[in-house]
Short mmCIF file of C-alpha atoms in Angstrom, two decimals:
data_model
loop_
_atom_site.label_atom_id
_atom_site.label_comp_id
_atom_site.label_asym_id
_atom_site.label_seq_id
_atom_site.Cartn_x
_atom_site.Cartn_y
_atom_site.Cartn_z
CA UNK A 130 0.03 0.02 0.02
CA UNK A 131 1.22 3.44 -0.61
CA UNK A 132 -0.59 4.84 2.28
CA UNK A 133 -3.44 7.31 2.36
CA UNK A 134 -1.29 10.39 1.34
CA UNK A 135 -4.10 11.47 -1.07
CA UNK A 136 -6.72 11.64 1.56
CA UNK A 137 -4.81 14.54 3.38
CA UNK A 138 -5.57 18.20 2.70
CA UNK A 139 -3.27 19.39 0.03
CA UNK A 140 -0.78 22.26 0.86
CA UNK A 141 -2.20 25.49 -0.88
CA UNK A 142 0.22 27.44 -2.92
CA UNK A 143 1.81 30.01 -0.59
CA UNK A 144 0.24 33.01 -2.17
CA UNK A 145 -3.36 31.58 -1.27
CA UNK A 146 -2.29 30.89 2.23
CA UNK A 147 -0.69 34.46 2.62
CA UNK A 148 -3.77 36.29 1.24
CA UNK A 149 -6.03 34.24 3.49
CA UNK A 150 -4.19 35.12 6.61
CA UNK A 151 -2.04 38.27 6.28
CA UNK A 152 -4.70 40.77 7.55
CA UNK A 153 -5.85 38.77 10.40
CA UNK A 154 -2.14 38.03 11.47
CA UNK A 155 -1.45 41.77 11.31
CA UNK A 156 -4.54 42.68 13.39
CA UNK A 157 -3.44 39.97 16.12
CA UNK A 158 0.15 41.25 16.27
CA UNK A 159 -1.19 44.93 16.59
CA UNK A 160 -3.17 43.95 19.53
CA UNK A 161 -0.12 42.38 21.09
CA UNK A 162 2.67 44.75 20.09
CA UNK A 163 1.00 48.04 18.84
CA UNK A 164 3.35 50.00 16.44
CA UNK A 165 5.97 47.37 16.40
CA UNK A 166 3.60 44.90 14.81
CA UNK A 167 4.80 45.40 11.19
CA UNK A 168 8.21 44.09 11.78
CA UNK A 169 7.02 41.09 13.60
CA UNK A 170 4.37 40.57 10.89
CA UNK A 171 6.91 40.39 8.18
CA UNK A 172 9.12 38.10 10.41
CA UNK A 173 5.93 35.74 10.88
CA UNK A 174 5.48 35.48 7.09
CA UNK A 175 9.06 35.00 6.39
CA UNK A 176 9.37 32.23 8.98
CA UNK A 177 6.25 30.52 7.56
CA UNK A 178 7.78 30.71 4.09
CA UNK A 179 10.99 29.21 5.31
CA UNK A 180 9.10 26.27 6.76
CA UNK A 181 6.56 25.97 3.98
CA UNK A 182 8.14 23.42 1.90
CA UNK A 183 8.66 21.01 4.99
CA UNK A 184 4.86 20.99 5.72
CA UNK A 185 3.40 17.64 5.60
CA UNK A 186 -0.17 18.63 4.85
CA UNK A 187 -2.56 21.69 4.59
CA UNK A 188 -4.54 21.23 7.83
CA UNK A 189 -4.66 23.59 10.48
CA UNK A 190 -2.72 26.26 8.68
CA UNK A 191 -4.49 29.13 10.50
CA UNK A 192 -3.52 27.78 13.99
CA UNK A 193 -0.02 27.22 12.62
CA UNK A 194 0.58 30.74 11.37
CA UNK A 195 -0.99 32.07 14.70
CA UNK A 196 1.62 29.85 16.47
CA UNK A 197 4.45 31.55 14.50
CA UNK A 198 3.03 34.98 15.05
CA UNK A 199 2.69 34.23 18.79
CA UNK A 200 6.25 32.96 19.06
CA UNK A 201 7.52 36.14 17.21
CA UNK A 202 5.35 38.27 19.56
CA UNK A 203 6.54 36.75 22.61
CA UNK A 204 10.15 36.98 21.61
CA UNK A 205 9.45 40.71 21.03
CA UNK A 206 7.36 41.22 24.36
CA UNK A 207 9.96 39.42 26.56
CA UNK A 208 12.76 41.83 25.34
CA UNK A 209 10.40 44.70 26.10
CA UNK A 210 8.86 43.63 29.44
CA UNK A 211 9.92 41.71 32.39
CA UNK A 212 7.28 39.52 33.92
CA UNK A 213 7.18 41.17 37.29
CA UNK A 214 3.36 40.85 37.94
CA UNK A 215 2.14 38.58 40.86
CA UNK A 216 -0.06 35.60 39.80
CA UNK A 217 -3.70 36.36 40.54
CA UNK A 218 -5.74 34.56 43.23
CA UNK A 219 -9.22 35.49 42.49
CA UNK A 220 -11.73 33.05 41.33
CA UNK A 221 -11.79 32.25 37.72
CA UNK A 222 -14.49 34.32 35.79
CA UNK A 223 -15.11 33.88 32.30
CA UNK A 224 -14.85 37.05 30.19
CA UNK A 225 -17.37 37.86 27.79
CA UNK A 226 -16.44 38.98 24.25
CA UNK A 227 -18.10 42.42 24.53
CA UNK A 228 -16.16 42.89 28.02
CA UNK A 229 -12.99 41.79 26.29
CA UNK A 230 -13.39 44.71 23.78
CA UNK A 231 -13.78 47.12 26.60
CA UNK A 232 -10.67 45.79 28.31
CA UNK A 233 -8.58 45.04 25.41
CA UNK A 234 -6.48 48.18 25.63
CA UNK A 235 -5.34 46.98 28.99
CA UNK A 236 -3.95 43.73 27.70
CA UNK A 237 -0.48 45.44 27.11
CA UNK A 238 -0.01 45.37 30.93
CA UNK A 239 -0.12 41.43 31.03
CA UNK A 240 2.79 39.20 31.18
CA UNK A 241 3.39 38.08 27.46
CA UNK A 242 1.93 34.38 27.77
CA UNK A 243 -1.31 35.68 29.34
CA UNK A 244 -1.62 38.36 26.78
CA UNK A 245 -1.25 36.03 24.08
CA UNK A 246 -3.79 33.55 25.55
CA UNK A 247 -6.45 36.27 26.32
CA UNK A 248 -6.08 37.71 22.78
CA UNK A 249 -5.98 34.31 21.11
CA UNK A 250 -9.11 33.09 23.07
CA UNK A 251 -11.30 36.20 23.23
CA UNK A 252 -10.24 38.10 20.38
CA UNK A 253 -9.79 35.38 17.77
CA UNK A 254 -12.08 32.62 19.28
CA UNK A 255 -9.23 30.03 19.09
CA UNK A 256 -10.02 26.77 20.87
CA UNK A 257 -7.72 25.92 23.98
CA UNK A 258 -6.04 23.13 22.13
CA UNK A 259 -4.83 25.55 19.33
CA UNK A 260 -3.88 28.23 21.98
CA UNK A 261 -1.77 25.37 23.63
CA UNK A 262 -0.16 24.73 20.43
CA UNK A 263 0.54 28.38 19.81
CA UNK A 264 2.00 28.83 23.34
CA UNK A 265 3.99 25.52 23.23
CA UNK A 266 2.00 24.40 26.43
CA UNK A 267 -0.44 22.06 27.51
CA UNK A 268 -4.20 22.77 27.05
CA UNK A 269 -4.65 23.17 30.87
CA UNK A 270 -1.78 25.67 30.98
CA UNK A 271 -3.34 27.69 28.02
CA UNK A 272 -6.78 27.68 29.93
CA UNK A 273 -4.99 28.72 33.05
CA UNK A 274 -3.04 31.50 31.21
CA UNK A 275 -6.20 32.93 29.71
CA UNK A 276 -8.21 32.97 32.92
CA UNK A 277 -5.25 34.25 34.85
CA UNK A 278 -4.88 37.01 32.28
CA UNK A 279 -8.73 37.80 32.66
CA UNK A 280 -8.55 38.09 36.36
CA UNK A 281 -5.59 40.48 36.12
CA UNK A 282 -7.30 42.41 33.77
CA UNK A 283 -10.48 42.72 35.77
CA UNK A 284 -8.26 43.94 38.78
CA UNK A 285 -6.41 46.53 36.51
CA UNK A 286 -9.78 47.74 35.31
CA UNK A 287 -11.40 48.12 38.69
CA UNK A 288 -8.17 50.07 39.82
CA UNK A 289 -8.73 52.38 36.81
CA UNK A 290 -12.39 52.69 37.30
CA UNK B 1176 -6.56 45.37 10.09
CA UNK B 1177 -5.45 45.48 6.36
CA UNK B 1178 -1.98 44.91 5.21
CA UNK B 1179 -0.88 48.06 3.30
CA UNK B 1180 0.45 47.67 -0.28
CA UNK B 1181 3.73 49.17 1.00
CA UNK B 1182 3.99 46.47 3.71
CA UNK B 1183 2.95 43.80 1.31
CA UNK B 1184 5.58 44.89 -1.16
CA UNK B 1185 8.35 44.97 1.52
CA UNK B 1186 7.42 41.24 2.48
CA UNK B 1187 7.43 40.10 -1.07
CA UNK B 1188 10.71 41.69 -1.88
CA UNK B 1189 12.33 40.08 1.28
CA UNK B 1190 11.01 36.77 0.41
CA UNK B 1191 12.51 36.83 -2.89
CA UNK B 1192 15.87 38.50 -1.64
CA UNK B 1193 16.20 35.45 0.90
CA UNK B 1194 15.62 32.94 -2.15
CA UNK B 1195 12.44 31.67 -0.30
CA UNK B 1196 10.53 31.61 -3.50
CA UNK B 1197 10.12 28.55 -5.71
CA UNK B 1198 8.13 30.21 -8.52
CA UNK B 1199 6.75 33.66 -8.83
CA UNK B 1200 3.70 34.66 -11.20
CA UNK B 1201 2.00 37.77 -12.34
CA UNK B 1202 -0.93 38.55 -14.64
CA UNK B 1203 -1.27 41.23 -17.09
CA UNK B 1204 -3.50 42.34 -19.81
CA UNK B 1205 -2.64 41.95 -23.55
CA UNK B 1206 -4.43 42.25 -26.77
CA UNK B 1207 -5.27 38.54 -26.63
CA UNK B 1208 -6.61 38.70 -23.15
CA UNK B 1209 -5.36 38.26 -19.62
CA UNK B 1210 -2.19 36.45 -19.66
CA UNK B 1211 -0.76 34.38 -16.60
CA UNK B 1212 3.03 34.32 -16.52
CA UNK B 1213 5.36 32.53 -14.07
CA UNK B 1214 9.10 32.35 -13.63
CA UNK B 1215 11.60 30.67 -11.46
CA UNK B 1216 15.23 31.72 -10.71
CA UNK B 1217 16.25 29.91 -13.94
CA UNK B 1218 13.70 31.65 -16.22
CA UNK B 1219 10.36 32.01 -17.59
CA UNK B 1220 8.47 28.90 -16.77
CA UNK B 1221 4.73 29.31 -17.90
CA UNK B 1222 2.50 31.55 -19.98
CA UNK B 1223 -1.15 30.68 -19.79
CA UNK B 1224 -4.35 31.99 -21.26
CA UNK B 1225 -6.37 30.68 -18.39
CA UNK B 1226 -5.24 31.79 -14.93
CA UNK B 1227 -7.72 29.52 -13.12
CA UNK B 1228 -5.87 26.79 -11.19
CA UNK B 1229 -2.43 27.86 -12.46
CA UNK B 1230 -1.20 28.54 -8.93
CA UNK B 1231 -2.09 24.95 -7.92
CA UNK B 1232 -0.23 23.81 -11.14
CA UNK B 1233 2.81 25.85 -10.39
CA UNK B 1234 2.88 24.35 -6.94
CA UNK B 1235 2.81 20.85 -8.13
CA UNK B 1236 5.53 21.54 -10.56
CA UNK B 1237 7.85 23.90 -8.85
CA UNK B 1238 7.03 23.66 -5.23
CA UNK B 1239 4.45 25.00 -2.77
CA UNK B 1240 6.41 28.53 -2.13
CA UNK B 1241 4.28 30.14 -5.02
CA UNK B 1242 4.27 33.98 -4.77
CA UNK B 1243 2.80 36.96 -6.85
CA UNK B 1244 5.61 39.26 -7.84
CA UNK B 1245 5.88 41.69 -10.81
CA UNK B 1246 7.67 40.17 -13.72
CA UNK B 1247 8.36 43.32 -15.45
CA UNK B 1248 10.93 42.03 -17.83
CA UNK B 1249 8.58 39.42 -19.27
CA UNK B 1250 5.77 42.01 -19.57
CA UNK B 1251 8.12 44.42 -21.37
CA UNK B 1252 9.18 41.77 -23.97
CA UNK B 1253 5.59 40.68 -24.50
CA UNK B 1254 4.37 44.28 -24.86
CA UNK B 1255 7.07 44.79 -27.45
CA UNK B 1256 6.02 41.67 -29.30
CA UNK B 1257 2.43 42.75 -29.29
CA UNK B 1258 3.37 46.18 -30.53
CA UNK B 1259 5.24 44.51 -33.51
CA UNK B 1260 8.53 45.73 -32.25
CA UNK B 1261 10.03 42.58 -31.09
CA UNK B 1262 10.49 39.32 -33.19
CA UNK B 1263 12.44 37.11 -30.92
CA UNK B 1264 12.44 36.80 -27.14
CA UNK B 1265 15.68 37.17 -25.08
CA UNK B 1266 14.09 35.78 -21.95
CA UNK B 1267 15.88 32.55 -20.31
CA UNK B 1268 13.54 29.76 -20.03
CA UNK B 1269 12.99 27.11 -17.35
CA UNK B 1270 11.45 24.18 -19.34
CA UNK B 1271 10.73 21.11 -17.28
CA UNK B 1272 9.27 18.53 -19.73
CA UNK B 1273 10.10 14.88 -20.85
CA UNK B 1274 12.85 14.31 -23.36
CA UNK B 1275 10.44 14.06 -26.52
CA UNK B 1276 8.46 17.28 -25.84
CA UNK B 1277 11.86 19.10 -25.16
CA UNK B 1278 13.11 18.08 -28.52
CA UNK B 1279 9.92 19.15 -30.23
CA UNK B 1280 9.89 22.40 -28.40
CA UNK B 1281 13.64 23.03 -29.18
CA UNK B 1282 12.89 22.60 -32.77
CA UNK B 1283 9.51 24.66 -32.58
CA UNK B 1284 11.66 27.60 -31.31
CA UNK B 1285 13.61 27.52 -34.50
CA UNK B 1286 10.32 28.31 -36.60
CA UNK B 1287 10.97 31.96 -37.63
CA UNK B 1288 8.71 34.98 -36.82
CA UNK B 1289 5.99 35.29 -39.55
CA UNK B 1290 6.37 31.69 -40.97
CA UNK B 1291 4.35 28.69 -40.52
CA UNK B 1292 5.29 25.09 -40.37
CA UNK B 1293 3.33 21.87 -40.10
CA UNK B 1294 2.88 19.28 -37.39
CA UNK B 1295 4.40 16.68 -39.67
CA UNK B 1296 7.42 18.71 -40.70
CA UNK B 1297 8.11 19.29 -36.93
CA UNK B 1298 7.85 15.56 -36.26
CA UNK B 1299 10.35 14.80 -39.25
CA UNK B 1300 12.86 17.30 -37.87
CA UNK B 1301 12.94 15.48 -34.48
CA UNK B 1302 13.54 12.29 -36.28
CA UNK B 1303 9.82 11.05 -35.76
CA UNK B 1304 8.37 11.55 -39.20
CA UNK B 1305 5.22 9.61 -38.08
CA UNK B 1306 4.65 11.32 -34.85
CA UNK B 1307 2.72 14.18 -36.18
CA UNK B 1308 -0.06 13.57 -33.66
CA UNK B 1309 2.24 13.35 -30.68
CA UNK B 1310 3.68 16.64 -31.94
CA UNK B 1311 0.06 18.19 -31.66
CA UNK B 1312 -0.14 16.93 -28.19
CA UNK B 1313 3.00 18.63 -27.39
CA UNK B 1314 1.85 21.92 -28.93
CA UNK B 1315 -1.29 21.58 -27.10
CA UNK B 1316 0.43 21.31 -23.66
CA UNK B 1317 3.28 23.92 -24.58
CA UNK B 1318 4.06 25.60 -21.18
CA UNK B 1319 5.23 28.81 -22.72
CA UNK B 1320 3.04 29.74 -25.66
CA UNK B 1321 3.99 32.91 -27.75
CA UNK B 1322 7.46 32.66 -26.50
CA UNK B 1323 7.70 29.09 -27.83
CA UNK B 1324 5.74 29.86 -31.08
CA UNK B 1325 3.13 27.02 -31.15
CA UNK B 1326 0.91 29.40 -33.00
CA UNK B 1327 3.03 29.01 -36.01
CA UNK B 1328 2.32 25.28 -36.56
CA UNK B 1329 -0.66 24.53 -38.67
CA UNK B 1330 -2.23 21.52 -40.42
CA UNK B 1331 -0.85 20.02 -43.58
CA UNK B 1332 -3.50 21.65 -45.49
CA UNK B 1333 -2.87 25.08 -43.95
CA UNK B 1334 -5.76 24.97 -41.69
CA UNK B 1335 -5.07 26.51 -38.10
CA UNK B 1336 -6.13 23.25 -36.38
CA UNK B 1337 -6.37 24.20 -32.68
CA UNK B 1338 -4.74 26.42 -30.09
CA UNK B 1339 -4.81 26.75 -26.27
CA UNK B 1340 -5.84 30.38 -26.34
CA UNK B 1341 -8.57 29.65 -29.08
CA UNK B 1342 -8.25 29.98 -32.98
CA UNK B 1343 -9.06 33.73 -32.82
CA UNK B 1344 -5.75 34.32 -30.81
CA UNK B 1345 -3.77 32.02 -33.18
CA UNK B 1346 -5.06 34.03 -35.99
CA UNK B 1347 -4.22 37.34 -34.22
CA UNK B 1348 -0.81 36.31 -33.56
CA UNK B 1349 -0.09 35.11 -37.14
CA UNK B 1350 -1.60 38.20 -38.50
CA UNK B 1351 0.44 40.28 -36.10
CA UNK B 1352 3.57 38.66 -37.54
CA UNK B 1353 2.34 38.99 -41.23
CA UNK B 1354 2.22 35.39 -41.76
CA UNK B 1355 0.13 34.32 -44.86
CA UNK B 1356 -2.84 32.31 -43.99
CA UNK B 1357 -4.45 29.72 -45.90
#
C-alpha cells in the first residue's frame, strides 16, 4: 500500500495561504505589539515561508500561522517587558467577548503568555487546544494563562475605574 | 486590520531576496486577453491564457512556495512583441518537460517569426516523421506559448487546427507577424 497520502488536505500555494491570513495576523500582532507589529508581521510570514516546503499537509494552517506569530510576538514582548506581576488569586471568571473589547486596551500590561492567551481566546475565538499549540504548552496551561490574564485584567480595570 | 500595499511589497521583496520563493507569477492584460506568467530563478516557466488553477499547477511542478511578484522583464518583452517591435525573445526559459517534448519544443523555437510550419514537418525534424499527432499533443501542452511559437504550427492543408488560447488568438498572432494564412 502507498498509504493514504491522497486523503490528506493538500498544501495550498503559498500565495493563497498568505492572502487568506495576512490581515488577520497583522491585526493580532497589533493587539499584542501596537506600533511594533509590522516588523513582527513580516518576520512571521518569512518564518512561515522558510518552513512552508517542509509542511506535510495543509490542515490547521490558521493555527500554525498564529503559532508562529505568537512566538515572534512573545520574543518581542519578553525583550520589552519583564514579567514582574504577581499571579492572581481571584476566582476564575469567564470574560465575555464584549467585555474583552472594553478591556482590550489593557492587555498590554499582562505578562506576555497571558496576553497572547487572552487575545487568542477572546479576540480570535481559538479553541484552547490551538492556543496550547501556539504557546507550546498544555491545554490546561493555556486555559490557566487565559483565565489568569482575565483576572488580572479585571483587577487592573477596577483599579482604573 | 488590512496590510498596506507598502508592507505587502516589503514582504514580497524580502521573500525573494532571501531565496524563499520556488516560483513567482504575475498576470497582465494583452491584446489577446489576460495572460498568466510565471518564472523561477532559472527563467520564464509558464505563460497561460487561463489563470484559473494555475497557482496549484505551479505548486505541483515547482514547489508550494508560489508568490505573486511583478515580472516586469517578461511584461516588457511581451508588450514589445504585441506592438510589433520584437520578433525574438531574449528571456531565459525554465522548461521542465520529458525528453520528447523537449526535442519538439527546441525545434519549435527555431520556426521563424512570420512563418508557419506543419505538425508533420516538425515531427520529421525531431526524427519521428510519423509522430505528427504526438507533436500536436506537445503543442497543445506547450508550457510557454507565444515565446515558444506553437501558433506558427498549422495543419498540412494550412488549416489552423487548434490552439490553447483559441483559434482567434492563433489567427491574431499570425496576422500580427504578417504570416500568410490559408
